[in-house]
Short mmCIF file of C-alpha atoms in Angstrom, two decimals:
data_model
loop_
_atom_site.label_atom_id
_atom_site.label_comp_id
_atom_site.label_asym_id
_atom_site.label_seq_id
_atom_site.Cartn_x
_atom_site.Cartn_y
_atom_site.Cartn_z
CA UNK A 1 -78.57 -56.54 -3.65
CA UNK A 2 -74.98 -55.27 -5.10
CA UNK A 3 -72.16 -54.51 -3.05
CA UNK A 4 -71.45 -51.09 -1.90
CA UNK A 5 -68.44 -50.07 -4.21
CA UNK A 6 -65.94 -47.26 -3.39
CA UNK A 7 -63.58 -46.73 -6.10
CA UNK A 8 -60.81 -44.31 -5.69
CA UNK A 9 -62.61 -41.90 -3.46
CA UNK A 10 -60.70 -38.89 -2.94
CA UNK A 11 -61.05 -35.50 -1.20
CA UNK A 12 -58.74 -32.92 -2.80
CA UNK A 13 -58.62 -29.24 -2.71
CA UNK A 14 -60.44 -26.79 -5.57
CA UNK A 15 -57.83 -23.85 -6.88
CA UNK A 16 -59.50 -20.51 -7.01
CA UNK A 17 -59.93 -20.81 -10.73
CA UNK A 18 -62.12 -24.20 -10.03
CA UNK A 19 -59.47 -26.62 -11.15
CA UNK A 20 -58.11 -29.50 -8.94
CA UNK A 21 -55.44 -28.09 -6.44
CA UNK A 22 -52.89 -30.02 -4.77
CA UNK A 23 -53.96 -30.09 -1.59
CA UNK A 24 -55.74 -34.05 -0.49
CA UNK A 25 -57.18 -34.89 2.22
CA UNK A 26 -58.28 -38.01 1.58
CA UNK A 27 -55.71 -40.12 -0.66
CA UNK A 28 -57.93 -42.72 -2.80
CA UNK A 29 -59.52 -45.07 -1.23
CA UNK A 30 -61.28 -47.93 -2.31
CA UNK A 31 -63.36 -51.17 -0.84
CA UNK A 32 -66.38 -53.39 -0.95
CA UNK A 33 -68.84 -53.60 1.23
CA UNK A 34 -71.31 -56.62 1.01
CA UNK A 35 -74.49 -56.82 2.99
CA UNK A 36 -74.49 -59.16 6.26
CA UNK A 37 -71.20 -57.49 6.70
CA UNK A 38 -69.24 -54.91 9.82
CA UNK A 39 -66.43 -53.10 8.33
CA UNK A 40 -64.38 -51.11 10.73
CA UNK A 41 -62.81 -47.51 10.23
CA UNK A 42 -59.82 -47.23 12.71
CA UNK A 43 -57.10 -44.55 12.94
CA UNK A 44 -55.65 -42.18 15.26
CA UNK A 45 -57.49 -38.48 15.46
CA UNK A 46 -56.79 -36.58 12.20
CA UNK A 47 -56.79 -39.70 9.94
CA UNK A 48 -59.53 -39.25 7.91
CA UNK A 49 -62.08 -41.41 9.54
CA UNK A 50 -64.97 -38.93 9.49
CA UNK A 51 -64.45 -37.04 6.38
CA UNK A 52 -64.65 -40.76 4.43
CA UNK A 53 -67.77 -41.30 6.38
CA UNK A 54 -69.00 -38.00 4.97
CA UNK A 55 -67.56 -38.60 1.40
CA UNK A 56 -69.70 -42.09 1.45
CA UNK A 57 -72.71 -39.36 1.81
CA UNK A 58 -71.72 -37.16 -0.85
CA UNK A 59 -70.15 -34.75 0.91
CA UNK A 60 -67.20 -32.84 1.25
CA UNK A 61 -65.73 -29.43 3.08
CA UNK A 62 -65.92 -26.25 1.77
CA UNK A 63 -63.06 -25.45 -0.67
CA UNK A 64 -62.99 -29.40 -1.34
CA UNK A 65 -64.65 -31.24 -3.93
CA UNK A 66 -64.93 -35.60 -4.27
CA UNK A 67 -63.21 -37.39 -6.90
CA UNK A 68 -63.80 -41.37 -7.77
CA UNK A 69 -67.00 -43.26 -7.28
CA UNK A 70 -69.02 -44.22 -4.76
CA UNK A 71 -71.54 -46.85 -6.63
CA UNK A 72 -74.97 -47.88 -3.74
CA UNK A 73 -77.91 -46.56 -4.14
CA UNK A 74 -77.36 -43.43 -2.15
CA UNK A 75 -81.19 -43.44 -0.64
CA UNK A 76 -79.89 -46.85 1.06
CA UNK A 77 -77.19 -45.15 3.07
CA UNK A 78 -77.85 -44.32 6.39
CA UNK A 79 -75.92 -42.38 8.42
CA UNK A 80 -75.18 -42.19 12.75
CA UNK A 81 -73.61 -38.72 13.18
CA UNK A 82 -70.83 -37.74 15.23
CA UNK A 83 -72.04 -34.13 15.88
CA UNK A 84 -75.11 -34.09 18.18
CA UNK A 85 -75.17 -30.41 16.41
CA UNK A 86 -77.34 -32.37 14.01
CA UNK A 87 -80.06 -32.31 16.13
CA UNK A 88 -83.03 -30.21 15.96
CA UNK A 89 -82.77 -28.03 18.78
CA UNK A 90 -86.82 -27.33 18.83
CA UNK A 91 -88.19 -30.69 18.62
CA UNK A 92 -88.44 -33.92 21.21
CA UNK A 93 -86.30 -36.57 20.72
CA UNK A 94 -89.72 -38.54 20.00
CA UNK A 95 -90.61 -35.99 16.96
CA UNK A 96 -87.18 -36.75 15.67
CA UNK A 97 -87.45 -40.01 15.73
CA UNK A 98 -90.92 -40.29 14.16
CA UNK A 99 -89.45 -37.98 11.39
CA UNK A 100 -87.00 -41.11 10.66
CA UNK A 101 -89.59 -44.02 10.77
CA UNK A 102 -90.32 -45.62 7.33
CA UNK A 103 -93.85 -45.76 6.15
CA UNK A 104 -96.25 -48.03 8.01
CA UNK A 105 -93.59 -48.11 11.22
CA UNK A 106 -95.06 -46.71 14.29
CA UNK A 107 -93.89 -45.36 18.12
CA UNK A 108 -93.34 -49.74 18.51
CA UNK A 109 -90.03 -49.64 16.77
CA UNK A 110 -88.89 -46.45 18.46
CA UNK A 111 -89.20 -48.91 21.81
CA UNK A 112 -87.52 -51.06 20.06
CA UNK A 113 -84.31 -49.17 19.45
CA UNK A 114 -83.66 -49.20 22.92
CA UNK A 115 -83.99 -45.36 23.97
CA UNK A 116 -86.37 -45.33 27.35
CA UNK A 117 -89.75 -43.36 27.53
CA UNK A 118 -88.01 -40.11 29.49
CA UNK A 119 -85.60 -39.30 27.05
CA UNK A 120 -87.68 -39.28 24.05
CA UNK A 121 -89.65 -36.74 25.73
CA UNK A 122 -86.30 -34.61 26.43
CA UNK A 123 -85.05 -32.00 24.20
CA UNK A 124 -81.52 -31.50 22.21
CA UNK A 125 -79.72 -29.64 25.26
CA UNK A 126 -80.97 -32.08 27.85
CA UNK A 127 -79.13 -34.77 26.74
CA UNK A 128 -76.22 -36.03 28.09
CA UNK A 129 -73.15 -37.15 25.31
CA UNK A 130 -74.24 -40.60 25.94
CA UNK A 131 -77.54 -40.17 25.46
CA UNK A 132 -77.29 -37.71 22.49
CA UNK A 133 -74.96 -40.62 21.02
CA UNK A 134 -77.89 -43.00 21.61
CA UNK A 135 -80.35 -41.08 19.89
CA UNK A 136 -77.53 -40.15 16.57
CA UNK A 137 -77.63 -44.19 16.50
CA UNK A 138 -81.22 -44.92 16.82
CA UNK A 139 -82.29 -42.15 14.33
CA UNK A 140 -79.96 -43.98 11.33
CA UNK A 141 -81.23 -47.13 12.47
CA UNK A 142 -85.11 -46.74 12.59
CA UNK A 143 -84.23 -45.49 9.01
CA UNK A 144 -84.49 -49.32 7.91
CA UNK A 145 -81.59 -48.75 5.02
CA UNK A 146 -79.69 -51.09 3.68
CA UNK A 147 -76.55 -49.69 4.54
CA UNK A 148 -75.60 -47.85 7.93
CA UNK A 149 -72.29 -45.95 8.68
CA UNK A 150 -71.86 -45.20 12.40
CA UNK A 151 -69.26 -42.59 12.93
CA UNK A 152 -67.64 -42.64 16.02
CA UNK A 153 -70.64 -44.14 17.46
CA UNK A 154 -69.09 -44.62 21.28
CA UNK A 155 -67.76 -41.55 22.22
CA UNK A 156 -69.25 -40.53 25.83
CA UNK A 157 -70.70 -43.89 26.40
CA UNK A 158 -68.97 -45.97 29.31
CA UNK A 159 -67.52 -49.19 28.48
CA UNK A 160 -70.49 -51.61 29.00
CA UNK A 161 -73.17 -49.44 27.14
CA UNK A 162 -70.46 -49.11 24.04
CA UNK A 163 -69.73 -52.86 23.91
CA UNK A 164 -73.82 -52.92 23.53
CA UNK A 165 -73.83 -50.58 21.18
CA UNK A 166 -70.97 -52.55 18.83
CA UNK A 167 -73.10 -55.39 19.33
CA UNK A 168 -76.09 -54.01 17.89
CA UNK A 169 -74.29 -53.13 14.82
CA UNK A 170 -73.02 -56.51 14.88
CA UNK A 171 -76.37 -57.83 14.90
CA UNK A 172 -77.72 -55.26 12.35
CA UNK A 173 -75.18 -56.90 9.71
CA UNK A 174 -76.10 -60.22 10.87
CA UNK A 175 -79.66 -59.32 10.11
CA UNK A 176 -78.46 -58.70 6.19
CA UNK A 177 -77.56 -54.64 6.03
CA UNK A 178 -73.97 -53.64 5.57
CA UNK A 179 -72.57 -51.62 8.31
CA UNK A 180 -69.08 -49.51 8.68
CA UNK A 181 -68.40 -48.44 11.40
CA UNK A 182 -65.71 -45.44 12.41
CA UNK A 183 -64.50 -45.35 15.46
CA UNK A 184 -60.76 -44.60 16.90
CA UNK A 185 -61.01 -47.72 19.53
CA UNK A 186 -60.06 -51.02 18.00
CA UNK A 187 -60.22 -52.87 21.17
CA UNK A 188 -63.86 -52.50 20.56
CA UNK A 189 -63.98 -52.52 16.76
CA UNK A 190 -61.99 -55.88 16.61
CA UNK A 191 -64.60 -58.22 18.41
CA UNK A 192 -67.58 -57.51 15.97
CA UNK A 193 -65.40 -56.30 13.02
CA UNK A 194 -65.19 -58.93 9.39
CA UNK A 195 -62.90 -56.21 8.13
CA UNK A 196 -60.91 -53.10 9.44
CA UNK A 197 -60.03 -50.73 7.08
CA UNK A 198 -56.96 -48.33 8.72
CA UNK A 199 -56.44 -44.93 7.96
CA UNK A 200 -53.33 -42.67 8.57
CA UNK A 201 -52.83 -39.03 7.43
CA UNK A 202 -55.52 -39.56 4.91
CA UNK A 203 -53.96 -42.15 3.67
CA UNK A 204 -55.27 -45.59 3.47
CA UNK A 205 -52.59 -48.21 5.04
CA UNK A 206 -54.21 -51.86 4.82
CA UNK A 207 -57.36 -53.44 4.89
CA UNK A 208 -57.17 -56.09 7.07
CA UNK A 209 -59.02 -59.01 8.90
CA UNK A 210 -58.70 -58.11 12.85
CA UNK A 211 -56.82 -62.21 12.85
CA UNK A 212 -54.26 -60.06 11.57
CA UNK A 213 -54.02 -58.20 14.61
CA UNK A 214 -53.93 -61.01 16.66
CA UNK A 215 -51.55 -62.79 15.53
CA UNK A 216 -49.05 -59.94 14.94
CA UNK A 217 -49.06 -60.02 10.86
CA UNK A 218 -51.16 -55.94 10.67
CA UNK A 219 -48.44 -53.58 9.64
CA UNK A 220 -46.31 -51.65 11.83
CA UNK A 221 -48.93 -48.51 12.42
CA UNK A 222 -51.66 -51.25 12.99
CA UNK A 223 -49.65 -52.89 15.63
CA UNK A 224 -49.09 -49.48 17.40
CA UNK A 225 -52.68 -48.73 17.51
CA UNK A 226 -53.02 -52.11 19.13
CA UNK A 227 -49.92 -51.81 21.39
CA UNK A 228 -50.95 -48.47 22.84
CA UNK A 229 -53.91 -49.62 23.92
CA UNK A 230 -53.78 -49.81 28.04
CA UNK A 231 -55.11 -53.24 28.25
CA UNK A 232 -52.02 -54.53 26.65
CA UNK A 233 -49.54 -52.57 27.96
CA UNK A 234 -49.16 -55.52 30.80
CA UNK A 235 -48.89 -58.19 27.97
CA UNK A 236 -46.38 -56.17 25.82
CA UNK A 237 -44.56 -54.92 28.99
CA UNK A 238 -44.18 -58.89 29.57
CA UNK A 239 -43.15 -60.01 26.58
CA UNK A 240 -39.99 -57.26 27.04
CA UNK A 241 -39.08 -58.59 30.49
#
């Protein structure tokens, strides 16, 4: 199957006579995604993270239109909301997730996306942020698409259920689909990521391997990300003694 192919996607603002202000909130952007591989999406809050993710669906905010292409089949794209608002407030989990299944998949595969009996049988406003999380993930997954984009799939989840979550999606792309995946915590995002893509402003700053990181050759914002991170305060507080 062909790459996923952004080319110069851009979110700008539309004048009151319907012409292209100057307002952007999303500089161009462009990248390749190939199946079998786990792009990450990192940035501080405000970068630009989700509204890409949304602009990869064909979507934009009100007053804001898309420029540039976005060339996938778009009935391929799957997508693992941040907003639990997405939910339908009247049905189970369980309906939901049948709603999601592809033809010929049954209440089996549901199992096997890792969400328990009890909380398929809860509704919207009985679920925790974790669990609501869970269930944003599993939906886009059951989907069976080609492509998945998992925004900010970790918030409200402790540290040991999101480093299983980041492995699933590792595993999805290692099972062929192509997966980004947004998320403002690269300590996580750099163990299962081929690729991070960083964001600043709406602005795109590099696209990088997370080696990069590593071995101190990411740009200056990159390295802050990393640096701020508490688990290296210690190191970087070491390496000023």
């Amino acid at each position: 199957m062909a790459p996923l192919i952004v080319d110069n996607l851009t979110v700008s603002a539309v004048s009151t006579l319907g012409q292209q202000g100057g307002k952007r909130l999303l500089a161009p952007v462009s990248l390749t995604l190939t199946r079998g591989e786990l792009v990450g999406i990192i940035g501080e809050s405000g970068s630009g993270k989700s509204l890409l993710a949304k602009a990869l669906m064909g979507e934009a905010p009100p007053g804001y239109r898309l420029e540039g292409q976005v060339s996938c089949d778009q009935q391929q794209l799957a997508l693992a909301a941040q907003d639990s608002r997405v939910l339908d407030p009247l049905r189970r989990v369980l309906q939901q997730l049948r709603r999601r299944l592809p033809a010929g998949h049954n209440d089996s595969h549901i199992a096997g996306a890792g969400l328990d009996a009890k909380l398929c049988q809860y509704f919207p406003h009985q679920l925790s942020g974790g669990m609501a999380k869970r269930v944003l993930f599993a939906q886009a997954q059951l989907q069976q698409r080609q492509w998945l984009i998992a925004d900010e799939p970790c918030t409200g989840l402790d540290v040991k259920a999101a480093d299983k979550l980041y492995q699933q999606l590792r595993a999805l792309a290692d099972d062929g689909r192509g997966v980004l995946a947004i998320s403002h915590n690269l300590r996580q995002l750099v163990n299962v990521a081929d690729r991070l893509v960083v964001l600043k402003s709406g602005q795109l700053v590099e696209i990088i391997r997370p080696q990069a990181i590593f071995m101190g050759q990411a740009s200056a914002y990159t390295m802050a990300l990393w640096h701020a991170l508490p688990e290296n305060w210690r190191r970087l507080n070491a390496k000023v003694a």
